[in-house]
Amino acid sequence: MSGGYADRVLRVNLSNERISVEILDFQTKQNFLGGRGFGSRILYDEVKPGTDALGPDNKIIFAIGPLTGTDLSSCSRFAVVTKSPLTGGATQTLAGGYWPAELKKAGYDAIVVEGVADSPRYLWIRNDEVELKSAKKFWGLWSDQAEKLIKDEVGDQSARVASIGPAGENLVRYACITADMTAPRSGQAARGGAGTVMGSKKLKAIAVRGTKPVKLHDPETVMESIKEIVVAQKERFKGRVSPEGMSRHGTLGGLPVVNELGMFPTRNFQTGVFEGTDSIDGEEVDKDHLVKHTACYRCSIACSKLRIAKKGRFVGYLTDGPEYESAWALGPQCGNPDPDVLVAADFYSDRLGLDTISAGNAIGFAMELYEKGLLSKSEVDGIELNWGNGSAIVELIRKIAYKEGFGGILAEGVKRAAEKIGRGAEQYAMHSKGLELPAYDPRGAQAHGLGMATSNRGGCHERGYATQEMFGIPYSVDRFSIEGKGKLTKHNQDRTAAYDSMVTCVFSIFMTDPEPYAKALVAVTGIEELGDVQNLLTTGERIWNVERAFNVREGFGRKDDWVPDRLTKEPMPEGPSKGQIFHLQTLLDQYYEARGWNITTGFPTKPKLEALGLRYIADDLKVLGRLGV
């Protein structure tokens, strides 16, 4: 065992129930680091072009990084990588909690799941003992219910469980995986339908119990790094999205910040200012709804909050959240300012197993169609889909999870739902590559929008978060300017890919420069090359190009680096971003040039792939006629 790594990959074939362990080679560690990097390499190498995302030949990879399971703050994360049933491309979704550290202590860096079970199963891992067990009695249960009963069955209440709810079982295209529902801090691997792939494989859950120590190359320097990272996070900046601000009110503290920029999507991206922001701001919500602060394993920030609904028909509902994105999707996106509705909708989403961003986006989409007369009351099962109708929001969460009535249409995602509804509904579907857009209007921040348009997993804010535009971190740039934004976006995306592979929380990107983590990587692993910051960024670039190549094989290109016309042609109607549009095509030219890709097609080029040590991928794309020149 080398420091930080368990040096083992667990492979599980559900079709023949064969379980095997493979040795993790040094080159993979050096070139792909861990987490998202491991998953993306395995996905590209093992899933052939044209594979049905919900068929037996798709694979789903759970991967952690060299820093997982250590005492370093903000490092208890796991990545789930698979072919998305929502977009048809690669998806990489991350979550925190306690499950990742438990997997490391069980002695594995990754789990590769393939095939399809003949009946519901769950995977039980206890150190070197691994078995597939029947999940028939748990099939149909909510995530928290299944987790409790699985712990009872394996006879270990210290086990950590990652499971799907009814949404994943019913193949809702944006079903999530929920980990640690009964722990102090739960986590959802939500975007892109990873939970749907688990459902298609009839895999209800993965339960893990590990008791092995995590080996450190240089424990003394690791302790120094722990202190340096915590100090760096606290000194980097102040305000609502600082460590102090997140410790106090969680990510909900960021709502007014984005609203004050005039890029807080409201009523399906019709405007960027929500008049009810004050009522759902973390400071206001926590006056009445906060129960306690919670944290992921060994995290000093403790951004998670357990909150309870205090009024109305949802009184008593308790949830670990809602986070910023969930509060937006189930709030302003749907014209809803009621925090009790947010708590209830988040409660159901986590337990039924839905990505709140996609679900809330889909509901807001339906509400605009209803308001415009493109959907009748009879077509939406008699529900009054007026803006802000909290009861309708919560009811649609349930109907989507069970694919009941109109919920079955929304369960397909806004792109497919719009195509099915017709009547011009496509122009109101807010997505990129089929993945519903999150809580930032690209008209208010050009690099941030470019990151969303070019994200390999579809419309995503996390893959290239422009902290420079949003918060002036680590330096400030003009958010409306397009100059240099292609290069800036590339840098942010490469940086994020590296952090996602350590695996480190995305908030670390906001709060800490790469240097302390580079030092920590060497202290943990003993691999000197990982201590070079430029090498880390190159690793991130390599991972990004592997993901892009996977998508290019599936038919993606420049045409798919896209956002809806509402954002590129309709000026923002009000607020601090009034009059702005998103300059997509000009930004794409800059971006492809910065990436070294073909500007016309958006395909990676042979020189770029070879420079990153990916010659075999260049050969693959050449055979397919999809290599940039």
Coordinates of N, CA, C and O in Angstrom, one line a residue, residues 55-188:
G55 N -28.6 0.2 -20.3 CA -28.4 -1.2 -20.7 C -27.2 -1.8 -19.9 O -26.5 -1.1 -19.1
P56 N -27.1 -3.1 -20.0 CA -26.1 -3.9 -19.2 C -24.6 -3.5 -19.5 O -23.7 -3.7 -18.7
D57 N -24.4 -2.9 -20.7 CA -23.0 -2.6 -21.1 C -22.5 -1.2 -20.5 O -21.3 -0.9 -20.6
N58 N -23.4 -0.4 -20.0 CA -22.9 0.8 -19.3 C -22.3 0.4 -17.9 O -22.7 -0.6 -17.4
K59 N -21.4 1.2 -17.5 CA -20.8 0.9 -16.2 C -20.9 2.2 -15.3 O -21.0 3.3 -15.8
I60 N -20.9 1.9 -14.0 CA -21.0 3.0 -13.1 C -19.8 2.9 -12.1 O -19.6 1.8 -11.5
I61 N -19.0 3.9 -12.0 CA -17.8 3.9 -11.2 C -17.9 4.8 -10.0 O -18.2 6.0 -10.1
F62 N -17.6 4.3 -8.8 CA -17.6 5.0 -7.6 C -16.1 5.1 -7.2 O -15.4 4.1 -7.1
A63 N -15.6 6.4 -7.1 CA -14.1 6.5 -6.8 C -13.9 7.6 -5.8 O -14.5 8.6 -5.8
I64 N -12.9 7.4 -5.0 CA -12.4 8.3 -4.0 C -11.0 8.7 -4.3 O -10.4 8.2 -5.3
G65 N -10.4 9.6 -3.6 CA -9.1 10.1 -3.9 C -8.1 9.9 -2.8 O -8.4 9.3 -1.8
P66 N -6.8 10.2 -3.1 CA -5.7 10.0 -2.1 C -5.9 10.7 -0.8 O -5.4 10.3 0.3
L67 N -6.7 11.8 -0.8 CA -6.9 12.6 0.5 C -8.1 12.1 1.3 O -8.3 12.5 2.4
T68 N -8.9 11.3 0.6 CA -10.1 10.8 1.3 C -9.7 9.9 2.5 O -8.8 9.1 2.4
G69 N -10.4 10.1 3.6 CA -10.2 9.3 4.8 C -9.1 9.8 5.7 O -8.9 9.3 6.8
T70 N -8.4 10.8 5.2 CA -7.4 11.5 6.1 C -8.1 12.5 7.0 O -9.3 12.7 6.9
D71 N -7.3 13.2 7.8 CA -7.9 14.2 8.7 C -7.9 15.6 8.0 O -8.3 16.6 8.7
L72 N -7.5 15.7 6.8 CA -7.6 16.9 6.1 C -9.0 17.4 5.9 O -9.9 16.6 5.5
S73 N -9.2 18.7 6.2 CA -10.6 19.2 6.1 C -11.1 19.3 4.6 O -10.3 19.5 3.7
S74 N -12.4 19.0 4.5 CA -13.1 19.2 3.2 C -12.7 18.1 2.1 O -12.8 18.4 0.9
C75 N -12.2 17.0 2.6 CA -11.7 15.9 1.7 C -12.5 14.7 1.7 O -12.2 13.7 1.0
S76 N -13.7 14.6 2.4 CA -14.5 13.4 2.4 C -15.5 13.5 1.3 O -16.7 13.8 1.5
R77 N -15.1 13.2 0.1 CA -15.9 13.2 -1.1 C -15.8 12.0 -1.9 O -14.7 11.3 -1.9
F78 N -16.8 11.6 -2.7 CA -16.7 10.5 -3.6 C -17.3 11.0 -5.0 O -18.2 11.8 -5.0
A79 N -16.7 10.4 -6.0 CA -17.2 10.8 -7.4 C -17.9 9.5 -7.9 O -17.5 8.4 -7.7
V80 N -19.0 9.8 -8.7 CA -19.7 8.7 -9.4 C -19.7 9.1 -10.9 O -20.1 10.2 -11.2
V81 N -19.2 8.2 -11.7 CA -19.0 8.5 -13.1 C -19.7 7.4 -13.9 O -19.6 6.2 -13.6
T82 N -20.5 7.9 -14.9 CA -21.2 6.9 -15.7 C -21.6 7.6 -17.0 O -21.5 8.8 -17.2
K83 N -22.2 6.9 -17.9 CA -22.8 7.5 -19.1 C -24.2 7.9 -18.7 O -25.0 7.1 -18.1
S84 N -24.6 9.2 -18.9 CA -25.8 9.7 -18.4 C -27.0 9.3 -19.2 O -27.0 9.5 -20.5
P85 N -28.1 8.9 -18.6 CA -29.3 8.6 -19.3 C -30.1 9.9 -19.6 O -31.1 9.8 -20.4
L86 N -29.6 11.0 -19.1 CA -30.3 12.3 -19.3 C -29.7 13.0 -20.5 O -30.4 13.5 -21.4
T87 N -28.4 12.9 -20.6 CA -27.7 13.7 -21.7 C -27.1 12.8 -22.8 O -26.9 13.2 -23.9
G88 N -26.9 11.5 -22.5 CA -26.2 10.6 -23.5 C -24.7 10.8 -23.5 O -24.0 10.1 -24.3
G89 N -24.2 11.7 -22.7 CA -22.7 11.8 -22.6 C -22.2 11.4 -21.2 O -22.9 10.7 -20.5
A90 N -21.0 11.7 -20.9 CA -20.4 11.4 -19.7 C -21.0 12.3 -18.6 O -21.2 13.5 -18.8
T91 N -21.2 11.7 -17.4 CA -21.5 12.5 -16.2 C -20.6 12.2 -15.1 O -20.2 11.0 -14.9
Q92 N -20.3 13.2 -14.3 CA -19.5 13.0 -13.1 C -20.2 13.8 -12.0 O -20.4 15.0 -12.1
T93 N -20.6 13.1 -11.0 CA -21.3 13.7 -9.9 C -20.7 13.4 -8.6 O -20.2 12.2 -8.4
L94 N -20.5 14.3 -7.7 CA -19.8 14.1 -6.4 C -20.7 14.4 -5.2 O -21.7 15.2 -5.3
A95 N -20.4 13.7 -4.1 CA -21.1 13.9 -2.9 C -20.2 13.7 -1.7 O -19.1 13.2 -1.9
G96 N -20.6 14.3 -0.6 CA -19.8 14.1 0.6 C -20.4 13.3 1.7 O -21.2 12.4 1.4
G97 N -20.1 13.5 2.9 CA -20.7 12.7 4.0 C -19.6 11.9 4.7 O -18.4 12.3 4.8
Y98 N -20.0 10.7 5.1 CA -19.1 9.7 5.8 C -18.8 8.5 4.9 O -17.8 7.8 5.2
W99 N -19.6 8.2 3.9 CA -19.5 7.0 3.1 C -18.1 7.0 2.4 O -17.5 5.9 2.4
P100 N -17.6 8.1 1.9 CA -16.3 8.0 1.2 C -15.1 7.6 2.1 O -14.3 6.7 1.7
A101 N -15.1 8.1 3.3 CA -14.0 7.7 4.2 C -14.1 6.3 4.6 O -13.1 5.6 4.8
E102 N -15.3 5.8 4.7 CA -15.6 4.4 5.1 C -15.0 3.4 4.0 O -14.5 2.4 4.2
L103 N -15.2 3.9 2.7 CA -14.7 3.0 1.6 C -13.2 3.0 1.6 O -12.6 1.9 1.3
K104 N -12.6 4.1 1.9 CA -11.1 4.1 2.0 C -10.6 3.2 3.1 O -9.7 2.4 2.9
K105 N -11.3 3.2 4.2 CA -10.9 2.4 5.4 C -11.2 0.9 5.1 O -10.7 0.0 5.8
A106 N -12.1 0.6 4.2 CA -12.4 -0.8 3.8 C -11.3 -1.3 2.9 O -11.2 -2.5 2.7
G107 N -10.5 -0.4 2.3 CA -9.4 -0.8 1.5 C -9.6 -0.7 0.0 O -9.0 -1.5 -0.7
Y108 N -10.4 0.3 -0.5 CA -10.6 0.4 -1.9 C -10.5 1.8 -2.4 O -10.9 2.8 -1.7
D109 N -10.0 2.0 -3.6 CA -10.0 3.4 -4.2 C -11.1 3.6 -5.1 O -11.5 4.7 -5.4
A110 N -11.7 2.5 -5.6 CA -12.8 2.6 -6.6 C -13.6 1.3 -6.6 O -13.1 0.3 -6.3
I111 N -14.9 1.5 -7.0 CA -15.7 0.3 -7.3 C -16.2 0.5 -8.7 O -16.8 1.5 -9.1
V112 N -16.1 -0.5 -9.5 CA -16.6 -0.6 -10.9 C -17.8 -1.6 -10.9 O -17.6 -2.7 -10.7
V113 N -19.0 -1.0 -11.2 CA -20.1 -1.9 -11.3 C -20.6 -2.1 -12.7 O -20.7 -1.1 -13.4
E114 N -20.8 -3.3 -13.1 CA -21.2 -3.6 -14.5 C -22.2 -4.7 -14.6 O -22.5 -5.3 -13.6
G115 N -22.9 -4.8 -15.7 CA -23.9 -5.8 -15.9 C -25.2 -5.4 -15.3 O -25.4 -4.2 -14.8
V116 N -26.2 -6.3 -15.2 CA -27.5 -6.1 -14.6 C -27.9 -7.3 -13.8 O -27.8 -8.4 -14.3
A117 N -28.4 -7.0 -12.6 CA -28.8 -8.1 -11.7 C -30.1 -8.7 -12.2 O -30.9 -8.0 -12.8
D118 N -30.4 -10.0 -11.9 CA -31.7 -10.6 -12.3 C -32.8 -10.2 -11.4 O -34.0 -10.3 -11.7
S119 N -32.4 -9.7 -10.2 CA -33.4 -9.2 -9.2 C -32.7 -8.2 -8.3 O -31.4 -8.2 -8.3
P120 N -33.4 -7.4 -7.6 CA -32.8 -6.4 -6.8 C -31.7 -6.9 -5.8 O -31.8 -7.9 -5.1
R121 N -30.5 -6.2 -5.8 CA -29.4 -6.5 -5.0 C -28.9 -5.3 -4.3 O -29.1 -4.2 -4.7
Y122 N -28.1 -5.6 -3.2 CA -27.3 -4.5 -2.6 C -25.9 -5.1 -2.4 O -25.8 -6.3 -2.2
L123 N -24.9 -4.3 -2.4 CA -23.5 -4.7 -2.2 C -23.1 -4.4 -0.8 O -23.3 -3.3 -0.3
W124 N -22.6 -5.5 -0.1 CA -22.2 -5.3 1.3 C -20.6 -5.5 1.3 O -20.1 -6.6 1.0
I125 N -19.9 -4.5 1.7 CA -18.5 -4.5 1.8 C -18.0 -4.4 3.2 O -18.4 -3.4 3.9
R126 N -17.3 -5.3 3.7 CA -16.7 -5.2 5.1 C -15.3 -5.6 5.0 O -14.9 -6.8 5.0
N127 N -14.4 -4.6 4.8 CA -13.0 -4.8 4.5 C -12.9 -5.7 3.3 O -13.3 -5.4 2.3
D128 N -12.2 -6.9 3.5 CA -12.0 -7.8 2.4 C -13.1 -8.7 2.1 O -13.1 -9.4 1.1
E129 N -14.2 -8.6 2.9 CA -15.3 -9.5 2.7 C -16.4 -8.7 1.9 O -16.9 -7.7 2.3
V130 N -16.7 -9.2 0.7 CA -17.6 -8.5 -0.2 C -18.6 -9.5 -0.7 O -18.3 -10.6 -1.2
E131 N -19.9 -9.1 -0.7 CA -20.9 -10.0 -1.2 C -22.1 -9.2 -1.7 O -22.4 -8.1 -1.3
L132 N -22.8 -9.8 -2.6 CA -24.1 -9.3 -3.2 C -25.2 -10.0 -2.4 O -25.2 -11.2 -2.3
K133 N -26.1 -9.2 -1.9 CA -27.2 -9.7 -1.1 C -28.5 -9.3 -1.7 O -28.6 -8.2 -2.4
S134 N -29.6 -10.0 -1.5 CA -30.9 -9.7 -2.0 C -31.4 -8.4 -1.4 O -31.4 -8.1 -0.2
A135 N -32.0 -7.5 -2.3 CA -32.6 -6.3 -1.9 C -34.1 -6.3 -2.1 O -34.7 -5.2 -2.2
K136 N -34.7 -7.4 -2.4 CA -36.1 -7.5 -2.7 C -37.0 -6.8 -1.6 O -37.9 -6.1 -1.9
K137 N -36.6 -7.0 -0.4 CA -37.4 -6.5 0.7 C -37.2 -5.0 0.9 O -38.0 -4.3 1.5
F138 N -36.2 -4.4 0.2 CA -35.9 -3.0 0.3 C -36.3 -2.2 -0.9 O -36.4 -1.0 -0.9
W139 N -36.6 -3.0 -2.0 CA -37.0 -2.3 -3.3 C -38.3 -1.6 -3.1 O -39.3 -2.1 -2.6
G140 N -38.4 -0.3 -3.5 CA -39.6 0.5 -3.3 C -39.5 1.4 -2.1 O -40.4 2.3 -2.0
L141 N -38.6 1.1 -1.2 CA -38.5 2.0 0.0 C -37.8 3.3 -0.3 O -37.0 3.4 -1.2
W142 N -38.0 4.3 0.5 CA -37.3 5.5 0.5 C -35.8 5.2 0.9 O -35.5 4.3 1.6
S143 N -35.0 6.2 0.6 CA -33.5 6.0 0.8 C -33.3 5.8 2.3 O -32.5 4.9 2.7
D144 N -33.9 6.6 3.2 CA -33.6 6.5 4.6 C -34.1 5.2 5.2 O -33.5 4.6 6.1
Q145 N -35.3 4.8 4.7 CA -35.9 3.6 5.2 C -35.0 2.4 4.8 O -34.7 1.5 5.7
A146 N -34.5 2.4 3.6 CA -33.7 1.3 3.1 C -32.4 1.2 3.9 O -31.9 0.2 4.3
E147 N -31.8 2.4 4.1 CA -30.5 2.5 4.9 C -30.7 1.9 6.3 O -29.8 1.1 6.7
K148 N -31.7 2.3 7.0 CA -31.9 1.8 8.3 C -32.0 0.2 8.3 O -31.4 -0.5 9.2
L149 N -32.8 -0.3 7.4 CA -33.1 -1.7 7.4 C -31.8 -2.5 6.9 O -31.6 -3.6 7.4
I150 N -31.1 -1.9 6.0 CA -29.8 -2.6 5.6 C -28.8 -2.7 6.8 O -28.2 -3.7 7.0
K151 N -28.7 -1.6 7.5 CA -27.8 -1.6 8.7 C -28.3 -2.7 9.7 O -27.4 -3.4 10.3
D152 N -29.6 -2.8 9.9 CA -30.1 -3.9 10.7 C -29.7 -5.3 10.2 O -29.3 -6.2 11.0
E153 N -29.9 -5.5 8.9 CA -29.7 -6.8 8.3 C -28.2 -7.2 8.4 O -27.9 -8.4 8.7
V154 N -27.3 -6.3 8.1 CA -25.9 -6.6 8.2 C -25.3 -6.6 9.6 O -24.2 -7.1 9.9
G155 N -26.1 -6.1 10.5 CA -25.8 -6.2 11.9 C -24.7 -5.2 12.3 O -23.9 -5.5 13.3
D156 N -24.6 -4.1 11.7 CA -23.6 -3.1 12.0 C -24.1 -1.7 11.8 O -24.3 -1.2 10.7
Q157 N -24.4 -1.0 12.9 CA -25.0 0.3 12.8 C -23.9 1.3 12.4 O -24.3 2.5 12.1
S158 N -22.7 1.0 12.4 CA -21.6 1.9 12.0 C -21.4 1.8 10.5 O -20.5 2.6 10.0
A159 N -22.0 0.9 9.8 CA -21.9 0.8 8.3 C -22.4 2.1 7.7 O -23.3 2.8 8.2
R160 N -21.9 2.5 6.5 CA -22.3 3.6 5.8 C -23.0 3.1 4.5 O -22.5 2.2 3.9
V161 N -24.1 3.8 4.1 CA -24.9 3.3 3.0 C -25.1 4.3 2.0 O -25.5 5.5 2.3
A162 N -24.9 4.0 0.7 CA -25.3 4.9 -0.4 C -26.4 4.1 -1.2 O -26.2 3.0 -1.6
S163 N -27.5 4.8 -1.3 CA -28.7 4.1 -1.9 C -29.5 4.9 -2.9 O -29.3 6.2 -2.9
I164 N -30.4 4.3 -3.6 CA -31.3 5.0 -4.4 C -32.7 4.9 -3.8 O -33.0 4.0 -3.1
G165 N -33.6 5.8 -4.2 CA -35.0 5.8 -3.8 C -35.9 5.3 -4.9 O -35.4 4.8 -6.0
P166 N -37.2 5.5 -4.8 CA -38.1 5.1 -5.9 C -37.8 5.7 -7.2 O -38.1 5.1 -8.3
A167 N -37.3 7.0 -7.2 CA -37.0 7.6 -8.5 C -36.0 6.9 -9.3 O -36.2 6.7 -10.5
G168 N -35.0 6.4 -8.7 CA -34.0 5.6 -9.4 C -34.5 4.2 -9.8 O -34.3 3.8 -11.0
E169 N -35.3 3.6 -9.0 CA -35.9 2.3 -9.4 C -36.9 2.5 -10.6 O -37.0 1.6 -11.4
N170 N -37.6 3.7 -10.6 CA -38.5 3.9 -11.7 C -37.9 4.5 -12.9 O -38.6 4.9 -13.9
L171 N -36.6 4.7 -12.9 CA -35.8 5.2 -14.0 C -36.1 6.6 -14.4 O -36.2 7.0 -15.6
V172 N -36.4 7.4 -13.4 CA -36.5 8.9 -13.6 C -35.1 9.3 -14.1 O -34.1 9.0 -13.5
R173 N -35.0 10.0 -15.2 CA -33.7 10.3 -15.8 C -32.8 11.1 -15.0 O -31.6 11.2 -15.3
Y174 N -33.2 11.8 -13.9 CA -32.3 12.5 -13.1 C -32.4 12.1 -11.6 O -32.4 12.9 -10.7
A175 N -32.5 10.8 -11.4 CA -32.5 10.2 -10.1 C -31.1 10.3 -9.5 O -30.1 10.2 -10.2
C176 N -31.0 10.5 -8.2 CA -29.8 10.7 -7.5 C -29.4 9.5 -6.6 O -30.2 8.6 -6.4
I177 N -28.2 9.5 -6.1 CA -27.7 8.5 -5.1 C -27.6 9.3 -3.8 O -26.9 10.3 -3.8
T178 N -28.2 8.8 -2.8 CA -28.1 9.4 -1.5 C -27.3 8.6 -0.5 O -27.5 7.4 -0.3
A179 N -26.3 9.2 0.1 CA -25.4 8.5 1.1 C -25.6 9.1 2.5 O -25.8 10.3 2.6
D180 N -25.6 8.2 3.4 CA -25.6 8.6 4.9 C -26.8 9.4 5.3 O -26.8 10.4 6.0
M181 N -28.0 8.9 4.9 CA -29.2 9.6 5.3 C -29.5 9.6 6.8 O -30.1 10.4 7.3
T182 N -28.9 8.6 7.5 CA -29.1 8.5 8.9 C -27.8 8.9 9.7 O -27.8 8.8 10.9
A183 N -26.9 9.5 9.0 CA -25.6 10.0 9.6 C -25.8 11.5 9.9 O -26.8 12.1 9.5
P184 N -24.8 12.1 10.6 CA -24.9 13.5 10.9 C -25.0 14.4 9.6 O -25.5 15.5 9.6
R185 N -24.5 13.9 8.5 CA -24.4 14.7 7.3 C -24.7 13.8 6.1 O -23.9 12.9 5.8
S186 N -25.7 14.0 5.3 CA -26.0 13.2 4.2 C -25.4 13.9 2.9 O -25.0 15.0 3.0
G187 N -25.3 13.1 1.8 CA -24.8 13.7 0.6 C -25.5 13.1 -0.6 O -25.9 11.9 -0.6
Q188 N -25.8 13.9 -1.6 CA -26.5 13.4 -2.8 C -25.5 13.5 -4.0 O -25.1 14.7 -4.4

